[in-house]
Backbone as XML, in Angstrom:
<?xml version="1.0"?>
<chain id="A" units="angstrom">
  <residue number="1" name="MET">
    <atom name="N" x="0.846" y="-1.171" z="0.000"/>
    <atom name="CA" x="0.000" y="0.000" z="0.000"/>
    <atom name="C" x="0.894" y="1.237" z="0.000"/>
  </residue>
  <residue number="2" name="MET">
    <atom name="N" x="0.546" y="2.204" z="-0.780"/>
    <atom name="CA" x="1.359" y="3.414" z="-0.923"/>
    <atom name="C" x="0.744" y="4.533" z="-0.095"/>
  </residue>
  <residue number="3" name="ASP">
    <atom name="N" x="1.569" y="5.184" z="0.699"/>
    <atom name="CA" x="1.110" y="6.326" z="1.488"/>
    <atom name="C" x="1.390" y="7.588" z="0.691"/>
  </residue>
  <residue number="4" name="SER">
    <atom name="N" x="0.346" y="8.313" z="0.346"/>
    <atom name="CA" x="0.520" y="9.499" z="-0.491"/>
    <atom name="C" x="1.122" y="10.663" z="0.285"/>
  </residue>
  <residue number="5" name="ASN">
    <atom name="N" x="1.170" y="10.576" z="1.616"/>
    <atom name="CA" x="1.747" y="11.649" z="2.423"/>
    <atom name="C" x="3.213" y="11.399" z="2.753"/>
  </residue>
  <residue number="6" name="TYR">
    <atom name="N" x="3.769" y="10.319" z="2.295"/>
    <atom name="CA" x="5.160" y="10.003" z="2.600"/>
    <atom name="C" x="6.091" y="10.768" z="1.665"/>
  </residue>
  <residue number="7" name="HIS">
    <atom name="N" x="7.093" y="11.404" z="2.254"/>
    <atom name="CA" x="8.106" y="12.117" z="1.469"/>
    <atom name="C" x="9.472" y="11.557" z="1.842"/>
  </residue>
  <residue number="8" name="SER">
    <atom name="N" x="10.260" y="11.218" z="0.846"/>
    <atom name="CA" x="11.572" y="10.650" z="1.118"/>
    <atom name="C" x="12.545" y="11.710" z="1.612"/>
  </residue>
  <residue number="9" name="GLU">
    <atom name="N" x="12.294" y="12.961" z="1.293"/>
    <atom name="CA" x="13.148" y="14.045" z="1.777"/>
    <atom name="C" x="12.274" y="15.034" z="2.548"/>
  </residue>
  <residue number="10" name="PRO">
    <atom name="N" x="12.862" y="15.751" z="3.496"/>
    <atom name="CA" x="12.054" y="16.689" z="4.277"/>
    <atom name="C" x="11.490" y="17.810" z="3.394"/>
  </residue>
  <residue number="11" name="VAL">
    <atom name="N" x="10.266" y="18.187" z="3.683"/>
    <atom name="CA" x="9.614" y="19.250" z="2.936"/>
    <atom name="C" x="9.854" y="20.554" z="3.682"/>
  </residue>
  <residue number="12" name="ARG">
    <atom name="N" x="10.315" y="21.545" z="2.974"/>
    <atom name="CA" x="10.597" y="22.836" z="3.590"/>
    <atom name="C" x="9.354" y="23.700" z="3.554"/>
  </residue>
  <residue number="13" name="LEU">
    <atom name="N" x="9.166" y="24.439" z="4.628"/>
    <atom name="CA" x="8.005" y="25.310" z="4.730"/>
    <atom name="C" x="8.018" y="26.375" z="3.638"/>
  </residue>
  <residue number="14" name="ASN">
    <atom name="N" x="9.183" y="26.890" z="3.331"/>
    <atom name="CA" x="9.284" y="27.904" z="2.276"/>
    <atom name="C" x="8.813" y="27.364" z="0.926"/>
  </residue>
  <residue number="15" name="ASP">
    <atom name="N" x="9.145" y="26.102" z="0.650"/>
    <atom name="CA" x="8.704" y="25.496" z="-0.612"/>
    <atom name="C" x="7.186" y="25.345" z="-0.643"/>
  </residue>
  <residue number="16" name="LEU">
    <atom name="N" x="6.606" y="24.940" z="0.491"/>
    <atom name="CA" x="5.156" y="24.806" z="0.552"/>
    <atom name="C" x="4.465" y="26.156" z="0.374"/>
  </residue>
  <residue number="17" name="LEU">
    <atom name="N" x="4.996" y="27.183" z="1.025"/>
    <atom name="CA" x="4.410" y="28.515" z="0.876"/>
    <atom name="C" x="4.553" y="29.028" z="-0.547"/>
  </residue>
  <residue number="18" name="ASP">
    <atom name="N" x="5.698" y="28.784" z="-1.150"/>
    <atom name="CA" x="5.882" y="29.209" z="-2.540"/>
    <atom name="C" x="4.875" y="28.536" z="-3.466"/>
  </residue>
  <residue number="19" name="ASP">
    <atom name="N" x="4.621" y="27.236" z="-3.236"/>
    <atom name="CA" x="3.634" y="26.528" z="-4.053"/>
    <atom name="C" x="2.225" y="27.078" z="-3.835"/>
  </residue>
  <residue number="20" name="LEU">
    <atom name="N" x="1.885" y="27.352" z="-2.573"/>
    <atom name="CA" x="0.562" y="27.920" z="-2.290"/>
    <atom name="C" x="0.384" y="29.283" z="-2.945"/>
  </residue>
  <residue number="21" name="ILE">
    <atom name="N" x="1.398" y="30.120" z="-2.848"/>
    <atom name="CA" x="1.317" y="31.455" z="-3.443"/>
    <atom name="C" x="1.249" y="31.357" z="-4.957"/>
  </residue>
  <residue number="22" name="LYS">
    <atom name="N" x="2.005" y="30.432" z="-5.531"/>
    <atom name="CA" x="1.975" y="30.255" z="-6.975"/>
    <atom name="C" x="0.597" y="29.794" z="-7.456"/>
  </residue>
  <residue number="23" name="ASP">
    <atom name="N" x="-0.033" y="28.883" z="-6.681"/>
    <atom name="CA" x="-1.334" y="28.337" z="-7.078"/>
    <atom name="C" x="-2.495" y="29.288" z="-6.799"/>
  </residue>
  <residue number="24" name="HIS">
    <atom name="N" x="-2.423" y="30.036" z="-5.687"/>
    <atom name="CA" x="-3.585" y="30.801" z="-5.248"/>
    <atom name="C" x="-3.378" y="32.311" z="-5.198"/>
  </residue>
  <residue number="25" name="GLY">
    <atom name="N" x="-2.148" y="32.765" z="-5.227"/>
    <atom name="CA" x="-1.882" y="34.191" z="-5.160"/>
    <atom name="C" x="-1.551" y="34.646" z="-3.749"/>
  </residue>
  <residue number="26" name="THR">
    <atom name="N" x="-0.794" y="35.716" z="-3.684"/>
    <atom name="CA" x="-0.309" y="36.215" z="-2.399"/>
    <atom name="C" x="-1.452" y="36.702" z="-1.510"/>
  </residue>
  <residue number="27" name="ILE">
    <atom name="N" x="-2.384" y="37.445" z="-2.076"/>
    <atom name="CA" x="-3.456" y="38.031" z="-1.286"/>
    <atom name="C" x="-4.341" y="36.939" z="-0.673"/>
  </residue>
  <residue number="28" name="ARG">
    <atom name="N" x="-4.688" y="35.935" z="-1.444"/>
    <atom name="CA" x="-5.558" y="34.869" z="-0.918"/>
    <atom name="C" x="-4.859" y="34.063" z="0.175"/>
  </residue>
  <residue number="29" name="VAL">
    <atom name="N" x="-3.568" y="33.790" z="0.006"/>
    <atom name="CA" x="-2.827" y="33.038" z="1.022"/>
    <atom name="C" x="-2.709" y="33.871" z="2.295"/>
  </residue>
  <residue number="30" name="LEU">
    <atom name="N" x="-2.405" y="35.155" z="2.144"/>
    <atom name="CA" x="-2.281" y="36.027" z="3.296"/>
    <atom name="C" x="-3.620" y="36.172" z="4.020"/>
  </residue>
  <residue number="31" name="ARG">
    <atom name="N" x="-4.700" y="36.322" z="3.264"/>
    <atom name="CA" x="-6.029" y="36.453" z="3.861"/>
    <atom name="C" x="-6.413" y="35.175" z="4.617"/>
  </residue>
  <residue number="32" name="ALA">
    <atom name="N" x="-6.105" y="34.021" z="4.060"/>
    <atom name="CA" x="-6.407" y="32.757" z="4.731"/>
    <atom name="C" x="-5.589" y="32.600" z="6.007"/>
  </residue>
  <residue number="33" name="LEU">
    <atom name="N" x="-4.335" y="33.033" z="5.972"/>
    <atom name="CA" x="-3.481" y="32.949" z="7.153"/>
    <atom name="C" x="-3.999" y="33.851" z="8.269"/>
  </residue>
  <residue number="34" name="VAL">
    <atom name="N" x="-4.363" y="35.071" z="7.938"/>
    <atom name="CA" x="-4.880" y="36.004" z="8.941"/>
    <atom name="C" x="-6.209" y="35.490" z="9.502"/>
  </residue>
  <residue number="35" name="ALA">
    <atom name="N" x="-7.076" y="34.980" z="8.642"/>
    <atom name="CA" x="-8.354" y="34.449" z="9.100"/>
    <atom name="C" x="-8.140" y="33.272" z="10.054"/>
  </residue>
  <residue number="36" name="ARG">
    <atom name="N" x="-7.180" y="32.435" z="9.748"/>
    <atom name="CA" x="-6.895" y="31.281" z="10.610"/>
    <atom name="C" x="-6.353" y="31.729" z="11.959"/>
  </residue>
  <residue number="37" name="LEU">
    <atom name="N" x="-5.480" y="32.721" z="11.961"/>
    <atom name="CA" x="-4.930" y="33.214" z="13.223"/>
    <atom name="C" x="-6.011" y="33.855" z="14.084"/>
  </residue>
  <residue number="38" name="LEU">
    <atom name="N" x="-6.899" y="34.604" z="13.484"/>
    <atom name="CA" x="-7.977" y="35.240" z="14.241"/>
    <atom name="C" x="-8.980" y="34.209" z="14.733"/>
  </residue>
  <residue number="39" name="ALA">
    <atom name="N" x="-9.282" y="33.219" z="13.945"/>
    <atom name="CA" x="-10.231" y="32.182" z="14.347"/>
    <atom name="C" x="-9.668" y="31.374" z="15.506"/>
  </residue>
  <residue number="40" name="ARG">
    <atom name="N" x="-8.374" y="31.178" z="15.545"/>
    <atom name="CA" x="-7.762" y="30.422" z="16.624"/>
    <atom name="C" x="-7.935" y="31.160" z="17.948"/>
  </residue>
  <residue number="41" name="GLN">
    <atom name="N" x="-7.871" y="32.477" z="17.934"/>
    <atom name="CA" x="-8.028" y="33.247" z="19.156"/>
    <atom name="C" x="-9.475" y="33.222" z="19.639"/>
  </residue>
  <residue number="42" name="VAL">
    <atom name="N" x="-10.415" y="33.198" z="18.754"/>
    <atom name="CA" x="-11.821" y="33.223" z="19.126"/>
    <atom name="C" x="-12.254" y="31.899" z="19.729"/>
  </residue>
  <residue number="43" name="ARG">
    <atom name="N" x="-11.662" y="30.816" z="19.326"/>
    <atom name="CA" x="-12.109" y="29.489" z="19.737"/>
    <atom name="C" x="-11.600" y="29.050" z="21.106"/>
  </residue>
  <residue number="44" name="ARG">
    <atom name="N" x="-10.830" y="29.866" z="21.761"/>
    <atom name="CA" x="-10.327" y="29.471" z="23.071"/>
    <atom name="C" x="-11.484" y="29.390" z="24.062"/>
  </residue>
  <residue number="45" name="PRO">
    <atom name="N" x="-11.580" y="28.284" z="24.787"/>
    <atom name="CA" x="-12.699" y="28.157" z="25.722"/>
    <atom name="C" x="-12.520" y="29.075" z="26.927"/>
  </residue>
  <residue number="46" name="VAL">
    <atom name="N" x="-13.619" y="29.575" z="27.398"/>
    <atom name="CA" x="-13.615" y="30.434" z="28.567"/>
    <atom name="C" x="-14.153" y="29.623" z="29.736"/>
  </residue>
  <residue number="47" name="ALA">
    <atom name="N" x="-13.404" y="29.591" z="30.826"/>
    <atom name="CA" x="-13.796" y="28.780" z="31.974"/>
    <atom name="C" x="-14.368" y="29.639" z="33.092"/>
  </residue>
  <residue number="48" name="ASP">
    <atom name="N" x="-14.708" y="30.877" z="32.824"/>
    <atom name="CA" x="-15.225" y="31.756" z="33.871"/>
    <atom name="C" x="-16.570" y="31.294" z="34.404"/>
  </residue>
  <residue number="49" name="HIS">
    <atom name="N" x="-17.358" y="30.639" z="33.583"/>
    <atom name="CA" x="-18.705" y="30.235" z="33.989"/>
    <atom name="C" x="-18.730" y="28.889" z="34.712"/>
  </residue>
  <residue number="50" name="LEU">
    <atom name="N" x="-17.596" y="28.204" z="34.806"/>
    <atom name="CA" x="-17.568" y="26.894" z="35.441"/>
    <atom name="C" x="-17.543" y="27.012" z="36.957"/>
  </residue>
  <residue number="51" name="SER">
    <atom name="N" x="-18.150" y="26.051" z="37.628"/>
    <atom name="CA" x="-18.107" y="26.023" z="39.090"/>
    <atom name="C" x="-16.697" y="25.645" z="39.542"/>
  </residue>
  <residue number="52" name="ASP">
    <atom name="N" x="-16.408" y="25.920" z="40.813"/>
    <atom name="CA" x="-15.084" y="25.590" z="41.337"/>
    <atom name="C" x="-14.820" y="24.087" z="41.308"/>
  </residue>
  <residue number="53" name="HIS">
    <atom name="N" x="-15.859" y="23.276" z="41.435"/>
    <atom name="CA" x="-15.684" y="21.817" z="41.371"/>
    <atom name="C" x="-15.223" y="21.392" z="39.977"/>
  </residue>
  <residue number="54" name="LEU">
    <atom name="N" x="-15.852" y="21.924" z="38.946"/>
    <atom name="CA" x="-15.441" y="21.581" z="37.582"/>
    <atom name="C" x="-14.065" y="22.148" z="37.276"/>
  </residue>
  <residue number="55" name="ARG">
    <atom name="N" x="-13.794" y="23.358" z="37.735"/>
    <atom name="CA" x="-12.472" y="23.955" z="37.507"/>
    <atom name="C" x="-11.384" y="23.083" z="38.139"/>
  </residue>
  <residue number="56" name="ARG">
    <atom name="N" x="-11.633" y="22.577" z="39.356"/>
    <atom name="CA" x="-10.655" y="21.715" z="40.018"/>
    <atom name="C" x="-10.479" y="20.409" z="39.241"/>
  </residue>
  <residue number="57" name="ASP">
    <atom name="N" x="-11.575" y="19.865" z="38.688"/>
    <atom name="CA" x="-11.497" y="18.606" z="37.945"/>
    <atom name="C" x="-10.609" y="18.715" z="36.712"/>
  </residue>
  <residue number="58" name="ILE">
    <atom name="N" x="-10.564" y="19.882" z="36.086"/>
    <atom name="CA" x="-9.746" y="20.030" z="34.882"/>
    <atom name="C" x="-8.418" y="20.711" z="35.164"/>
  </residue>
  <residue number="59" name="GLY">
    <atom name="N" x="-8.096" y="20.914" z="36.455"/>
    <atom name="CA" x="-6.777" y="21.414" z="36.820"/>
    <atom name="C" x="-6.647" y="22.920" z="36.880"/>
  </residue>
  <residue number="60" name="LEU">
    <atom name="N" x="-7.764" y="23.641" z="36.964"/>
    <atom name="CA" x="-7.697" y="25.097" z="37.063"/>
    <atom name="C" x="-7.831" y="25.531" z="38.521"/>
  </residue>
  <residue number="61" name="PRO">
    <atom name="N" x="-7.303" y="26.701" z="38.839"/>
    <atom name="CA" x="-7.482" y="27.203" z="40.206"/>
    <atom name="C" x="-8.932" y="27.649" z="40.416"/>
  </residue>
  <residue number="62" name="PRO">
    <atom name="N" x="-9.352" y="27.807" z="41.662"/>
    <atom name="CA" x="-10.724" y="28.260" z="41.923"/>
    <atom name="C" x="-10.965" y="29.638" z="41.318"/>
  </residue>
  <residue number="63" name="GLY">
    <atom name="N" x="-12.204" y="29.868" z="40.919"/>
    <atom name="CA" x="-12.559" y="31.156" z="40.325"/>
    <atom name="C" x="-12.592" y="32.274" z="41.335"/>
  </residue>
  <residue number="64" name="HIS">
    <atom name="N" x="-12.933" y="31.945" z="42.569"/>
    <atom name="CA" x="-12.997" y="32.928" z="43.649"/>
    <atom name="C" x="-12.168" y="32.406" z="44.808"/>
  </residue>
  <residue number="65" name="PRO">
    <atom name="N" x="-11.596" y="33.293" z="45.607"/>
    <atom name="CA" x="-10.847" y="32.802" z="46.769"/>
    <atom name="C" x="-11.794" y="32.133" z="47.763"/>
  </residue>
  <residue number="66" name="PRO">
    <atom name="N" x="-11.313" y="31.144" z="48.495"/>
    <atom name="CA" x="-12.192" y="30.469" z="49.455"/>
    <atom name="C" x="-12.609" y="31.442" z="50.557"/>
  </residue>
  <residue number="67" name="PRO">
    <atom name="N" x="-13.767" y="31.210" z="51.164"/>
    <atom name="CA" x="-14.208" y="32.110" z="52.232"/>
    <atom name="C" x="-13.283" y="32.021" z="53.438"/>
  </residue>
  <residue number="68" name="ARG">
    <atom name="N" x="-13.131" y="33.131" z="54.120"/>
    <atom name="CA" x="-12.295" y="33.143" z="55.319"/>
    <atom name="C" x="-13.043" y="32.477" z="56.461"/>
  </residue>
  <residue number="69" name="LEU">
    <atom name="N" x="-12.326" y="31.670" z="57.194"/>
    <atom name="CA" x="-12.935" y="30.992" z="58.334"/>
    <atom name="C" x="-12.918" y="31.929" z="59.532"/>
  </residue>
  <residue number="70" name="HIS">
    <atom name="N" x="-13.962" y="31.850" z="60.333"/>
    <atom name="CA" x="-14.043" y="32.658" z="61.541"/>
    <atom name="C" x="-13.107" y="32.073" z="62.595"/>
  </residue>
  <residue number="71" name="ASP">
    <atom name="N" x="-12.289" y="32.907" z="63.167"/>
    <atom name="CA" x="-11.349" y="32.456" z="64.192"/>
    <atom name="C" x="-12.056" y="32.513" z="65.555"/>
  </residue>
  <residue number="72" name="PRO">
    <atom name="N" x="-12.264" y="31.358" z="66.202"/>
    <atom name="CA" x="-13.002" y="31.362" z="67.466"/>
    <atom name="C" x="-12.244" y="32.069" z="68.602"/>
  </residue>
  <residue number="73" name="ARG">
    <atom name="N" x="-10.949" y="32.293" z="68.458"/>
    <atom name="CA" x="-10.180" y="32.940" z="69.518"/>
    <atom name="C" x="-10.434" y="34.439" z="69.562"/>
  </residue>
  <residue number="74" name="LEU">
    <atom name="N" x="-10.985" y="35.008" z="68.496"/>
    <atom name="CA" x="-11.187" y="36.458" z="68.497"/>
    <atom name="C" x="-12.478" y="36.875" z="69.057"/>
  </residue>
</chain>
């Protein structure tokens, strides 16, 4: 079976970009790159709405500091 993604020599990023620009044009490649970078920032999950129990389960610190305990000596 032949793997179509196998390359016997390493593929350079510059060569891939040159091929993309040659096939699609500089403006379209640049626009796609910017759109991808902006979309990546928007997709980050926000954990502000999670309860402290769920935050602890996924390894995040509590959203609010724990309540202070009353000191019976005072």
